[in-house]
Each structure stands twice: as C-alpha cells, then as structure tokens.
Amino acid sequence: RLQTHKITTGSRNLDDLLGGGIETKTITEFFGEFGSGKTQICHQVAVNVQLPIEKGGLSTPDKMAKAVYIDTEGTFRWERIEAMSKRWGLDPDEVMSNILYIRAINSDHQMAIVDELFNIVPKENIKLVIVDSVTGHFRAEYPGRENLAARQQKLNRHLHQLSRLAEIYDVAVIITNQVMAKPDVFYGDPTQAVGGHVLYHAPGVRVQLRKSRGNKRIARIVDAPHLPEGEAVFMITDYGIAD
Ligand code: ATP
Ligand code: MG
C-alpha cells in the first residue's frame, strides 16, 4: 500500500487510538447505539479535513480539501458545521462551500450516489466521503431474516464500491452503523449484534462507540490487528469533538 494521509478527529485521545487519525485509502466505521456520537464525529471530520496538513487536515496552500456528506437519515446540521468551524478560526461559509451535501432517499439512491462519485472525486479535491448511516436504508428496506441474504449482497456491493473509491483516489471514507446497546433485544437479527461480525467484511478500521457519563464517550477499536488494543475517552462539546 502506498502512502496514506490522516485527518484529525478533534480529539487527541481518539486520534491516538486510530494511530494518528482517520486514514485515507480505507474505510473507517463508527458503530454504536443512538446518541453515541457517530453523527457528531462525521460533522467534525468534514470540517477538520479542510484544515492545513500541519493542523491535522488535508488542505495544501494551493488546494482546499473537500468533503462529500451522504446523509441517509436527515440528521446533518449546518449549525454544527458552523460551530465546529469557528472553533478552528475557519470561515463557516467557506467551510460549508467545501462540503458537498447529498441526501440519499433510499438504498438504491445511496448506491447510485457512490457510483457517481467516481466521476466527481477526480475532478474536485475531495479527500473525505461520509455515509451517515450506511445501514439505515438497507435495514428498513430489507427487514428480517428472510431478506438478510439480499440485503447483505447489496450492502457488500456498496461497501466494495466505497472501498475502491477510497483506494483509487486516496480518499478517507467514514461510514456509520447504529447498533443496539443490548444485542439480545434484536436476537433475530444477527447484524444487530454488538461488534456486528456478521454485518459484512469490509477492509478497514471498525470503531465501537459507547456512552459514558454526561458528554463523555468511549471508543474502542474492533478487529484491527495493526492497531493497539485499548480505549479512548473523548467528549462531545458544543464546539465539537474534543478530549
Ligand atoms: P444515532 O444512532 O441516533 O444517529 P449518533 O451516534 O449519530 O446517534 P450523535 O447524533 O452523533 O449520535 O450524538 C448525539 C449526542 O451528541 C447528543 O446526545 C448530545 O449529547 C451530543 N450533542 C449534540 N449536539 C451537541 C451540542 N451542540 N453540544 C453538545 N453536545 C451535543
Ligand atoms: Mg446519527
């Protein structure tokens, strides 16, 4: 594998856990229960990728790094981008102009968007692609065990495309996946198991998020032989992801 680059999450602890930050040429998955911080991390990294390299982003003096935000749940908030931009002294309007926001209305649309990115990414300086959440539409459209095979097949194709996009264009890909805190509640659905081992086999880094006290969250890397085991504590503040 040729050289990769890293984007800061805004939390030193989380960056250290990830071996320096969110890496290009690979998929990083954040999974965890509702409110565990998946969407807040997505917002923060969409801002952070625009920072200059020496500050943890991927912008160079002549070229701003851009992000694509594929929102499947309608939870994207410009106000959060604004707050997180001001934190670094970035102009929120400029930051927003470098985020290509796309609302995916169903799983076919979601997949078509990623196919289209193969035409868009090489023309723009896009360094980050976010899919929040990657699984929501698929779960809703292919419910239960009887649809599991069809769902997994489509989801795997989607993930394969994202993985190719990451590798070919040196882009970081972040996907999110909501899983219940108590897997026994969803016993009938193996993709709801914490850890989600049956979910799919995509290359990359999988990060489990858990709620802790107040605005504290705990991250843990799952199944990554090249990264050290352990946990990182970070916070969700009104200005974004922090230690
Ligand atoms: P879901 O699975 O429902 O999509 P999620 O993992 O995406 O959940 P987030 O939306 O990232 O969860 O996190 C929501 C949490 O972030 C809230 O519960 C709150 O604690 C925190 N949060 C959101 N906005 C702010 C803010 N402006 N200031 C401080 N904390 C905030
Ligand atoms: Mg969310």
Coordinates of N, CA and C and ligand atoms in Angstrom, one line a residue:
R1 N 0.8 -1.2 0.0 CA 0.0 0.0 0.0 C 0.9 1.2 0.0
L2 N 0.6 2.2 -0.9 CA 1.3 3.4 -1.0 C 0.9 4.3 0.2
Q3 N 1.6 5.5 0.2 CA 1.4 6.4 1.3 C -0.1 6.8 1.6
T4 N -0.4 6.8 2.8 CA -1.8 7.3 3.2 C -1.6 8.6 4.0
H5 N -2.8 9.3 4.2 CA -2.7 10.5 5.0 C -3.8 10.4 6.1
K6 N -3.7 11.3 7.1 CA -4.6 11.2 8.2 C -5.2 12.5 8.6
I7 N -6.5 12.4 9.0 CA -7.3 13.6 9.4 C -7.6 13.5 10.9
T8 N -7.4 14.6 11.5 CA -7.7 14.6 13.0 C -9.2 14.6 13.2
T9 N -9.5 13.9 14.4 CA -10.9 13.8 14.8 C -11.3 15.0 15.6
G10 N -10.3 15.8 16.1 CA -10.5 16.8 17.1 C -10.2 16.4 18.5
S11 N -10.1 15.1 18.7 CA -9.7 14.6 20.0 C -8.4 13.9 19.9
R12 N -7.4 14.3 20.7 CA -6.1 13.7 20.6 C -6.2 12.2 21.1
N13 N -7.0 12.0 22.1 CA -7.2 10.6 22.5 C -7.7 9.7 21.4
L14 N -8.7 10.1 20.7 CA -9.3 9.3 19.6 C -8.3 9.2 18.5
D15 N -7.6 10.3 18.2 CA -6.5 10.2 17.1 C -5.5 9.2 17.5
D16 N -5.0 9.2 18.7 CA -4.0 8.2 19.1 C -4.5 6.8 19.0
L17 N -5.8 6.6 19.4 CA -6.3 5.3 19.3 C -6.3 4.8 17.8
L18 N -6.6 5.7 16.9 CA -6.7 5.4 15.5 C -5.3 5.4 14.8
G19 N -4.2 5.6 15.6 CA -2.9 5.6 15.0 C -2.6 6.9 14.3
G20 N -3.2 8.0 14.8 CA -2.9 9.3 14.2 C -4.1 10.0 13.6
G21 N -5.2 9.3 13.4 CA -6.4 9.9 12.9 C -7.1 9.1 11.9
I22 N -8.1 9.7 11.2 CA -8.8 8.9 10.1 C -8.0 8.8 8.9
E23 N -7.8 7.6 8.4 CA -6.8 7.4 7.4 C -7.4 7.4 6.0
T24 N -6.7 7.9 5.0 CA -7.2 7.8 3.6 C -6.9 6.4 3.1
K25 N -7.5 6.1 1.9 CA -7.4 4.9 1.2 C -8.1 3.7 2.0
T26 N -8.9 4.0 3.0 CA -9.5 3.0 3.7 C -10.9 3.4 4.2
I27 N -11.7 2.5 4.7 CA -13.0 2.8 5.3 C -12.8 2.7 6.8
T28 N -13.3 3.8 7.5 CA -13.4 3.7 9.0 C -14.9 3.7 9.3
E29 N -15.2 2.7 10.1 CA -16.6 2.6 10.5 C -16.8 2.9 12.0
F30 N -17.7 3.8 12.3 CA -18.1 4.1 13.7 C -19.4 3.4 13.9
F31 N -19.5 2.5 14.9 CA -20.8 1.9 15.2 C -21.0 2.0 16.7
G32 N -22.3 2.1 17.0 CA -22.7 2.2 18.4 C -24.2 2.6 18.5
E33 N -24.7 2.7 19.7 CA -26.1 3.0 19.9 C -26.4 4.4 19.6
F34 N -27.7 4.8 19.6 CA -28.2 6.1 19.3 C -27.5 7.1 20.3
G35 N -27.1 8.3 19.9 CA -26.5 9.2 20.7 C -25.1 9.0 21.1
S36 N -24.5 7.9 20.5 CA -23.1 7.6 20.9 C -22.1 8.5 20.3
G37 N -22.5 9.3 19.3 CA -21.6 10.3 18.8 C -21.1 10.1 17.3
K38 N -21.7 9.2 16.6 CA -21.4 8.9 15.3 C -21.5 10.1 14.4
T39 N -22.7 10.7 14.4 CA -23.0 11.8 13.5 C -22.2 13.1 13.9
Q40 N -21.9 13.3 15.2 CA -21.1 14.4 15.6 C -19.7 14.2 15.1
I41 N -19.1 13.0 15.1 CA -17.8 12.8 14.6 C -17.8 13.1 13.1
C42 N -18.8 12.6 12.4 CA -18.9 12.9 10.9 C -18.8 14.4 10.6
H43 N -19.6 15.2 11.4 CA -19.6 16.6 11.2 C -18.2 17.2 11.4
Q44 N -17.6 16.8 12.5 CA -16.3 17.3 12.9 C -15.2 17.0 11.9
V45 N -15.2 15.8 11.4 CA -14.2 15.4 10.4 C -14.4 16.1 9.1
A46 N -15.7 16.4 8.7 CA -16.0 17.1 7.5 C -15.4 18.5 7.5
V47 N -15.3 19.1 8.7 CA -14.7 20.4 8.9 C -13.2 20.2 9.0
N48 N -12.7 19.2 9.8 CA -11.3 19.1 10.0 C -10.5 18.8 8.8
V49 N -11.0 18.0 7.8 CA -10.3 17.7 6.6 C -9.9 19.0 5.9
Q50 N -10.6 20.1 6.1 CA -10.3 21.3 5.4 C -9.1 22.1 6.0
L51 N -8.7 21.7 7.2 CA -7.5 22.3 7.9 C -6.3 22.1 7.1
P52 N -5.3 22.9 7.2 CA -4.0 22.6 6.6 C -3.4 21.4 7.2
I53 N -2.5 20.7 6.4 CA -1.9 19.5 6.8 C -1.3 19.6 8.2
E54 N -0.6 20.7 8.5 CA 0.1 20.8 9.8 C -0.8 20.9 11.0
K55 N -2.1 21.1 10.7 CA -3.1 21.2 11.7 C -4.0 20.0 11.8
G56 N -3.7 19.0 10.9 CA -4.5 17.8 11.0 C -5.5 17.6 9.9
G57 N -5.4 18.5 8.9 CA -6.3 18.4 7.8 C -5.6 17.9 6.5
L58 N -6.2 18.1 5.4 CA -5.5 17.7 4.1 C -5.5 18.8 3.1
S59 N -5.7 20.0 3.5 CA -5.6 21.2 2.6 C -4.1 21.6 2.4
T60 N -3.8 22.0 1.2 CA -2.5 22.5 0.9 C -2.6 24.0 0.6
P61 N -1.5 24.7 0.6 CA -1.7 26.2 0.3 C -2.4 26.5 -1.0
D62 N -2.3 25.6 -2.0 CA -3.0 25.9 -3.3 C -4.3 25.2 -3.4
K63 N -4.6 24.3 -2.6 CA -5.8 23.5 -2.8 C -6.5 23.1 -1.5
M64 N -7.8 23.6 -1.4 CA -8.6 23.2 -0.2 C -9.1 21.8 -0.4
A65 N -9.0 21.0 0.7 CA -9.6 19.7 0.7 C -11.1 19.8 1.0
K66 N -11.8 18.9 0.2 CA -13.3 19.0 0.3 C -13.8 17.7 0.8
A67 N -15.1 17.7 1.3 CA -15.7 16.5 1.8 C -17.1 16.3 1.1
V68 N -17.5 15.1 0.9 CA -18.8 14.7 0.5 C -19.5 14.1 1.7
Y69 N -20.7 14.6 2.0 CA -21.5 14.1 3.1 C -22.8 13.5 2.6
I70 N -22.9 12.2 2.6 CA -24.1 11.5 2.2 C -24.9 11.2 3.4
D71 N -26.0 11.9 3.5 CA -26.9 11.9 4.7 C -28.1 11.0 4.4
T72 N -28.2 9.9 5.1 CA -29.4 9.0 4.8 C -30.5 9.2 5.8
E73 N -30.2 9.9 6.9 CA -31.2 10.0 8.0 C -31.7 11.4 8.2
G74 N -31.2 12.4 7.5 CA -31.6 13.7 7.6 C -31.2 14.4 8.9
T75 N -30.0 13.9 9.4 CA -29.5 14.4 10.7 C -28.4 15.4 10.6
F76 N -28.1 15.8 9.3 CA -27.0 16.8 9.1 C -27.5 18.2 9.5
R77 N -26.6 18.9 10.2 CA -27.0 20.3 10.7 C -25.9 21.3 10.3
W78 N -26.2 22.3 9.5 CA -25.2 23.3 9.2 C -24.8 24.0 10.4
E79 N -25.7 24.2 11.4 CA -25.3 24.9 12.6 C -24.1 24.2 13.3
R80 N -24.1 22.9 13.2 CA -23.0 22.2 13.9 C -21.7 22.4 13.1
I81 N -21.8 22.5 11.8 CA -20.6 22.8 11.0 C -20.1 24.2 11.3
E82 N -21.0 25.1 11.5 CA -20.7 26.5 11.8 C -19.9 26.5 13.1
A83 N -20.5 25.9 14.1 CA -19.8 25.9 15.5 C -18.4 25.2 15.4
M84 N -18.4 24.1 14.7 CA -17.1 23.4 14.6 C -16.1 24.1 13.8
S85 N -16.5 24.9 12.8 CA -15.6 25.7 12.0 C -15.0 26.9 12.8
K86 N -15.8 27.5 13.6 CA -15.4 28.7 14.4 C -14.4 28.3 15.4
R87 N -14.5 27.1 15.9 CA -13.6 26.5 16.8 C -12.1 26.6 16.3
W88 N -11.9 26.4 15.0 CA -10.6 26.5 14.5 C -10.3 27.8 13.8
G89 N -11.2 28.8 14.0 CA -11.0 30.0 13.3 C -11.2 30.0 11.8
L90 N -11.9 29.0 11.3 CA -12.2 28.9 9.9 C -13.5 29.6 9.6
D91 N -13.6 30.2 8.4 CA -14.8 30.9 8.0 C -15.9 29.9 7.7
P92 N -17.0 29.8 8.5 CA -18.1 28.8 8.3 C -18.6 28.8 6.9
D93 N -18.8 29.9 6.2 CA -19.3 29.9 4.9 C -18.4 29.2 3.9
E94 N -17.1 29.5 4.1 CA -16.1 28.8 3.2 C -16.1 27.3 3.5
V95 N -16.2 26.9 4.7 CA -16.2 25.5 5.1 C -17.4 24.8 4.5
M96 N -18.5 25.5 4.6 CA -19.8 24.9 4.0 C -19.7 24.8 2.5
S97 N -19.0 25.7 1.9 CA -18.9 25.6 0.4 C -18.0 24.5 0.0
N98 N -17.2 23.9 0.9 CA -16.4 22.8 0.6 C -16.9 21.5 1.0
I99 N -18.2 21.5 1.5 CA -18.9 20.2 1.8 C -20.0 20.0 0.8
L100 N -19.9 18.9 0.1 CA -20.9 18.6 -0.9 C -21.9 17.7 -0.2
Y101 N -23.1 18.3 0.1 CA -24.1 17.6 0.9 C -25.1 16.9 0.0
I102 N -25.3 15.6 0.2 CA -26.3 14.9 -0.6 C -27.2 14.1 0.3
R103 N -28.4 14.3 0.2 CA -29.4 13.5 1.0 C -29.8 12.3 0.1
A104 N -29.5 11.1 0.7 CA -29.9 9.8 0.0 C -31.3 9.4 0.5
I105 N -32.2 9.2 -0.5 CA -33.6 8.9 -0.1 C -33.9 7.4 0.1
N106 N -33.1 6.6 -0.5 CA -33.3 5.1 -0.3 C -32.0 4.4 -0.7
S107 N -31.9 3.1 -0.5 CA -30.6 2.4 -0.7 C -30.2 2.5 -2.1
D108 N -31.1 2.4 -3.1 CA -30.7 2.5 -4.5 C -30.0 3.8 -4.8
H109 N -30.7 4.9 -4.3 CA -30.1 6.2 -4.4 C -28.7 6.4 -3.8
Q110 N -28.6 5.8 -2.6 CA -27.4 5.8 -1.9 C -26.3 5.2 -2.7
M111 N -26.6 4.0 -3.3 CA -25.6 3.3 -4.1 C -25.3 4.1 -5.4
A112 N -26.3 4.7 -6.0 CA -26.1 5.5 -7.2 C -25.2 6.7 -7.0
I113 N -25.4 7.3 -5.8 CA -24.5 8.4 -5.5 C -23.1 8.0 -5.4
V114 N -22.8 6.9 -4.8 CA -21.4 6.5 -4.7 C -20.8 6.1 -6.1
D115 N -21.7 5.5 -6.9 CA -21.2 5.3 -8.3 C -20.8 6.6 -9.0
E116 N -21.7 7.6 -8.8 CA -21.5 8.9 -9.4 C -20.2 9.6 -8.9
L117 N -19.8 9.2 -7.7 CA -18.6 9.9 -7.1 C -17.4 9.5 -7.8
F118 N -17.4 8.4 -8.6 CA -16.2 8.0 -9.4 C -16.0 9.0 -10.5
N119 N -17.0 9.8 -10.9 CA -16.9 10.8 -11.8 C -16.5 12.2 -11.2
I120 N -17.0 12.4 -10.0 CA -16.9 13.7 -9.3 C -15.5 13.8 -8.6
V121 N -15.2 12.8 -7.8 CA -14.0 12.9 -7.0 C -12.7 13.2 -7.7
P122 N -12.5 12.7 -8.9 CA -11.2 13.0 -9.6 C -11.2 14.5 -10.1
K123 N -12.4 15.1 -10.2 CA -12.4 16.5 -10.7 C -12.3 17.5 -9.6
E124 N -12.7 17.1 -8.4 CA -12.6 18.0 -7.3 C -11.5 17.5 -6.3
N125 N -11.1 18.3 -5.4 CA -10.1 17.9 -4.5 C -10.8 17.2 -3.2
I126 N -11.6 16.2 -3.5 CA -12.4 15.6 -2.4 C -11.4 14.6 -1.7
K127 N -11.3 14.7 -0.4 CA -10.4 13.9 0.4 C -11.2 13.1 1.4
L128 N -12.5 13.3 1.5 CA -13.3 12.6 2.6 C -14.7 12.4 2.0
V129 N -15.1 11.1 2.2 CA -16.5 10.8 1.9 C -17.2 10.2 3.1
I130 N -18.3 10.7 3.5 CA -19.0 10.2 4.7 C -20.3 9.6 4.3
V131 N -20.7 8.5 4.8 CA -22.0 7.9 4.6 C -22.6 7.7 6.0
D132 N -23.6 8.6 6.4 CA -24.2 8.5 7.8 C -25.7 8.4 7.6
S133 N -26.3 7.2 7.9 CA -25.6 6.0 8.2 C -25.6 5.1 7.0
V134 N -24.7 4.1 7.0 CA -24.5 3.3 5.8 C -25.6 2.2 5.8
T135 N -26.1 1.9 6.9 CA -27.0 0.7 7.0 C -28.5 1.0 7.1
G136 N -28.9 2.2 7.5 CA -30.2 2.6 7.8 C -31.2 2.2 6.7
H137 N -31.0 2.6 5.5 CA -32.0 2.3 4.4 C -32.0 0.8 4.1
F138 N -30.9 0.2 4.2 CA -30.9 -1.2 3.9 C -31.7 -2.0 4.9
R139 N -31.5 -1.6 6.2 CA -32.3 -2.3 7.2 C -33.8 -2.1 7.0
A140 N -34.2 -0.9 6.7 CA -35.6 -0.5 6.6 C -36.2 -1.2 5.4
E141 N -35.4 -1.3 4.3 CA -36.0 -1.9 3.0 C -35.9 -3.4 3.0
Y142 N -35.0 -4.0 3.7 CA -34.9 -5.4 3.7 C -35.0 -6.0 5.1
P143 N -36.2 -5.9 5.7 CA -36.3 -6.3 7.1 C -36.3 -7.8 7.3
G144 N -35.8 -8.2 8.5 CA -36.0 -9.5 9.0 C -35.0 -10.5 8.3
R145 N -35.1 -11.7 8.8 CA -34.2 -12.8 8.4 C -34.4 -13.2 6.9
E146 N -35.6 -13.1 6.5 CA -36.0 -13.6 5.2 C -35.3 -12.7 4.1
N147 N -35.0 -11.5 4.4 CA -34.4 -10.6 3.4 C -32.9 -10.4 3.6
L148 N -32.4 -11.2 4.6 CA -31.0 -10.9 5.0 C -30.0 -11.1 3.9
A149 N -30.2 -12.2 3.1 CA -29.2 -12.5 2.1 C -29.2 -11.4 1.0
A150 N -30.4 -11.0 0.6 CA -30.4 -9.9 -0.4 C -29.8 -8.6 0.1
R151 N -30.2 -8.3 1.4 CA -29.6 -7.1 2.0 C -28.1 -7.1 2.0
Q152 N -27.6 -8.2 2.5 CA -26.1 -8.3 2.7 C -25.4 -8.2 1.3
Q153 N -26.0 -8.8 0.3 CA -25.4 -8.8 -1.0 C -25.3 -7.3 -1.5
K154 N -26.4 -6.6 -1.4 CA -26.4 -5.2 -1.8 C -25.4 -4.3 -1.0
L155 N -25.5 -4.6 0.3 CA -24.6 -3.8 1.2 C -23.2 -4.1 0.9
N156 N -22.9 -5.3 0.7 CA -21.5 -5.7 0.3 C -21.0 -5.0 -0.9
R157 N -21.9 -4.9 -1.9 CA -21.5 -4.3 -3.2 C -21.2 -2.8 -2.9
H158 N -22.1 -2.2 -2.1 CA -22.0 -0.8 -1.8 C -20.6 -0.5 -1.1
L159 N -20.3 -1.4 -0.1 CA -19.1 -1.2 0.7 C -17.8 -1.5 -0.2
H160 N -18.0 -2.4 -1.1 CA -16.9 -2.7 -2.1 C -16.6 -1.4 -2.9
Q161 N -17.7 -0.8 -3.4 CA -17.5 0.5 -4.2 C -16.8 1.5 -3.3
L162 N -17.3 1.7 -2.1 CA -16.7 2.7 -1.2 C -15.2 2.4 -1.0
S163 N -14.9 1.2 -0.8 CA -13.5 0.8 -0.6 C -12.6 1.1 -1.8
R164 N -13.2 0.8 -3.0 CA -12.5 1.1 -4.3 C -12.2 2.6 -4.4
L165 N -13.3 3.3 -4.1 CA -13.2 4.8 -4.2 C -12.1 5.3 -3.3
A166 N -12.0 4.8 -2.1 CA -11.0 5.2 -1.1 C -9.6 4.9 -1.7
E167 N -9.4 3.7 -2.2 CA -8.1 3.3 -2.6 C -7.6 4.0 -3.9
I168 N -8.5 4.1 -4.8 CA -8.1 4.7 -6.1 C -7.8 6.2 -6.0
Y169 N -8.6 6.9 -5.2 CA -8.4 8.4 -5.2 C -7.8 8.9 -3.9
D170 N -7.3 8.0 -3.1 CA -6.6 8.5 -1.8 C -7.6 9.3 -1.0
V171 N -8.8 8.8 -0.8 CA -9.8 9.4 0.0 C -10.1 8.7 1.3
A172 N -10.4 9.4 2.3 CA -10.8 8.7 3.6 C -12.3 8.5 3.5
V173 N -12.8 7.4 3.9 CA -14.2 7.1 3.9 C -14.7 6.8 5.3
I174 N -15.7 7.5 5.8 CA -16.3 7.2 7.1 C -17.7 6.7 6.9
I175 N -18.0 5.6 7.5 CA -19.4 5.1 7.5 C -19.8 4.9 8.9
T176 N -21.1 5.1 9.2 CA -21.7 4.8 10.5 C -22.7 3.7 10.5
N177 N -22.9 3.1 11.6 CA -23.8 2.0 11.7 C -24.4 2.0 13.1
Q178 N -25.7 2.1 13.2 CA -26.3 2.1 14.5 C -26.5 0.7 15.0
V179 N -26.0 0.4 16.1 CA -26.3 -1.0 16.7 C -26.9 -0.7 18.1
M180 N -27.7 -1.6 18.5 CA -28.4 -1.5 19.8 C -27.3 -1.8 20.9
A181 N -27.5 -1.2 22.0 CA -26.6 -1.4 23.2 C -26.8 -2.8 23.7
K182 N -28.0 -3.3 23.6 CA -28.3 -4.7 24.1 C -28.7 -5.6 22.9
P183 N -27.7 -6.4 22.5 CA -27.9 -7.2 21.3 C -29.0 -8.2 21.5
D184 N -29.3 -8.7 22.7 CA -30.4 -9.7 22.9 C -31.7 -9.2 22.5
V185 N -31.9 -7.9 22.5 CA -33.2 -7.3 22.1 C -33.5 -7.6 20.6
F186 N -32.4 -7.7 19.9 CA -32.5 -7.9 18.4 C -32.0 -9.3 18.1
Y187 N -32.3 -10.2 18.9 CA -31.7 -11.6 18.7 C -31.9 -12.1 17.4
G188 N -33.1 -11.8 16.8 CA -33.5 -12.4 15.5 C -32.7 -11.8 14.3
D189 N -31.9 -10.7 14.6 CA -31.2 -10.1 13.5 C -29.7 -10.0 13.8
P190 N -29.0 -10.9 13.2 CA -27.6 -11.0 13.6 C -26.8 -9.8 13.3
T191 N -27.2 -8.9 12.3 CA -26.5 -7.7 12.0 C -26.6 -6.7 13.2
Q192 N -27.5 -7.0 14.1 CA -27.6 -6.1 15.3 C -26.7 -6.5 16.4
A193 N -26.0 -7.5 16.2 CA -25.1 -8.0 17.3 C -24.0 -6.9 17.5
V194 N -23.7 -6.6 18.7 CA -22.6 -5.7 19.0 C -21.3 -6.2 18.5
G195 N -20.6 -5.4 17.7 CA -19.5 -5.9 17.0 C -19.8 -6.2 15.6
G196 N -21.1 -6.6 15.4 CA -21.6 -6.8 14.1 C -20.8 -7.7 13.2
H197 N -20.2 -8.7 13.7 CA -19.3 -9.6 12.9 C -19.9 -10.1 11.7
V198 N -21.3 -10.3 11.7 CA -21.9 -10.9 10.5 C -22.3 -9.8 9.5
L199 N -22.1 -8.6 9.9 CA -22.6 -7.5 9.1 C -22.0 -7.5 7.7
Y200 N -20.7 -7.5 7.6 CA -20.1 -7.5 6.3 C -18.6 -7.7 6.5
H201 N -17.9 -7.9 5.5 CA -16.4 -8.0 5.6 C -15.9 -6.9 4.7
A202 N -15.8 -5.7 5.3 CA -15.1 -4.7 4.5 C -13.8 -4.4 5.1
P203 N -12.8 -4.1 4.3 CA -11.5 -3.8 4.8 C -11.6 -2.5 5.6
G204 N -10.6 -2.3 6.5 CA -10.6 -1.0 7.2 C -10.7 -1.1 8.7
V205 N -11.0 0.0 9.3 CA -11.0 0.1 10.8 C -12.4 0.2 11.3
R206 N -12.7 -0.6 12.3 CA -14.0 -0.5 13.0 C -13.9 0.0 14.4
V207 N -14.7 1.0 14.7 CA -14.6 1.7 16.0 C -15.9 1.6 16.7
Q208 N -16.0 1.0 17.8 CA -17.2 0.9 18.6 C -17.3 2.1 19.6
L209 N -18.4 2.8 19.6 CA -18.6 3.9 20.5 C -19.6 3.6 21.6
R210 N -19.3 4.0 22.8 CA -20.2 3.8 23.9 C -20.4 5.1 24.6
K211 N -21.6 5.2 25.2 CA -21.9 6.4 26.0 C -21.3 6.2 27.4
S212 N -20.8 7.3 27.9 CA -20.3 7.3 29.3 C -21.0 8.4 30.0
R213 N -20.5 8.9 31.1 CA -21.2 9.9 31.9 C -21.3 11.2 31.1
G214 N -22.4 11.8 31.1 CA -22.6 13.1 30.5 C -22.2 13.2 29.0
N215 N -21.3 14.1 28.7 CA -20.9 14.2 27.3 C -19.7 13.4 26.9
K216 N -19.3 12.5 27.9 CA -18.2 11.6 27.6 C -18.6 10.4 26.8
R217 N -17.7 10.0 25.9 CA -17.9 8.8 25.1 C -16.6 8.0 25.1
I218 N -16.8 6.7 24.9 CA -15.7 5.8 24.9 C -15.6 5.1 23.6
A219 N -14.4 5.1 23.0 CA -14.2 4.5 21.7 C -13.2 3.3 21.8
R220 N -13.5 2.2 21.1 CA -12.7 1.0 21.1 C -12.6 0.5 19.7
I221 N -11.3 0.1 19.4 CA -11.1 -0.5 18.0 C -11.4 -2.0 18.0
V222 N -12.1 -2.4 17.0 CA -12.5 -3.8 16.9 C -11.8 -4.4 15.7
D223 N -11.3 -5.6 15.9 CA -10.7 -6.4 14.8 C -9.7 -5.6 14.0
A224 N -8.7 -5.0 14.6 CA -7.7 -4.3 13.8 C -6.3 -4.8 14.3
P225 N -5.8 -5.8 13.7 CA -4.5 -6.4 14.2 C -3.4 -5.3 14.1
H226 N -3.5 -4.4 13.2 CA -2.3 -3.4 13.1 C -2.5 -2.2 14.0
L227 N -3.6 -2.2 14.8 CA -3.7 -1.1 15.8 C -3.7 -1.6 17.2
P228 N -3.1 -0.9 18.1 CA -3.1 -1.4 19.5 C -4.5 -1.5 20.1
E229 N -4.6 -2.5 21.0 CA -5.9 -2.6 21.7 C -6.0 -1.5 22.7
G230 N -7.2 -1.2 23.1 CA -7.4 -0.2 24.2 C -8.6 0.7 23.9
E231 N -8.8 1.6 24.8 CA -10.0 2.5 24.6 C -9.5 4.0 24.7
A232 N -10.3 4.8 24.1 CA -10.1 6.2 24.2 C -11.3 6.9 24.7
V233 N -11.2 7.9 25.6 CA -12.3 8.7 26.1 C -12.2 10.0 25.4
F234 N -13.4 10.4 24.9 CA -13.5 11.8 24.2 C -14.8 12.4 24.7
M235 N -14.9 13.7 24.3 CA -16.1 14.4 24.7 C -16.8 15.0 23.4
I236 N -18.2 15.1 23.5 CA -18.9 15.8 22.5 C -19.3 17.2 23.2
T237 N -18.7 18.3 22.7 CA -19.0 19.6 23.3 C -19.8 20.4 22.3
D238 N -20.2 21.6 22.7 CA -21.0 22.4 21.7 C -20.1 22.9 20.6
Y239 N -18.7 22.9 20.8 CA -17.9 23.2 19.7 C -17.3 22.0 19.0
G240 N -17.7 20.8 19.4 CA -17.3 19.6 18.6 C -16.7 18.5 19.4
I241 N -16.0 17.7 18.7 CA -15.3 16.5 19.3 C -14.0 17.0 19.9
A242 N -13.8 16.6 21.2 CA -12.6 17.1 21.9 C -12.2 16.1 23.0
D243 N -11.1 16.4 23.7 CA -10.7 15.5 24.8 C -11.4 15.9 26.0
Ligands
ATP1 P1 -27.9 7.9 16.1 O1 -27.6 6.4 16.1 O2 -29.2 8.2 16.7 O3 -27.7 8.5 14.7 P2 -25.4 9.1 16.8 O4 -24.4 8.1 17.3 O5 -25.3 9.7 15.5 O6 -26.9 8.6 17.1 P3 -24.9 11.8 17.6 O7 -26.1 12.5 17.0 O8 -23.6 11.9 17.0 O9 -25.3 10.3 17.9 O10 -24.8 12.3 19.1 C1 -25.8 12.9 19.7 C2 -25.3 13.5 21.0 O11 -24.3 14.5 20.8 C3 -26.4 14.1 21.9 O12 -26.9 13.1 22.7 C4 -25.6 15.1 22.6 O13 -25.1 14.5 23.8 C5 -24.4 15.4 21.8 N1 -24.6 16.8 21.2 C6 -25.2 17.0 20.0 N2 -25.2 18.4 19.8 C7 -24.5 18.9 20.8 C8 -24.1 20.2 21.1 N3 -24.4 21.3 20.3 N4 -23.4 20.4 22.2 C9 -23.0 19.4 23.0 N5 -23.4 18.1 22.7 C10 -24.1 17.9 21.6
MG2 MG -26.5 9.8 13.9

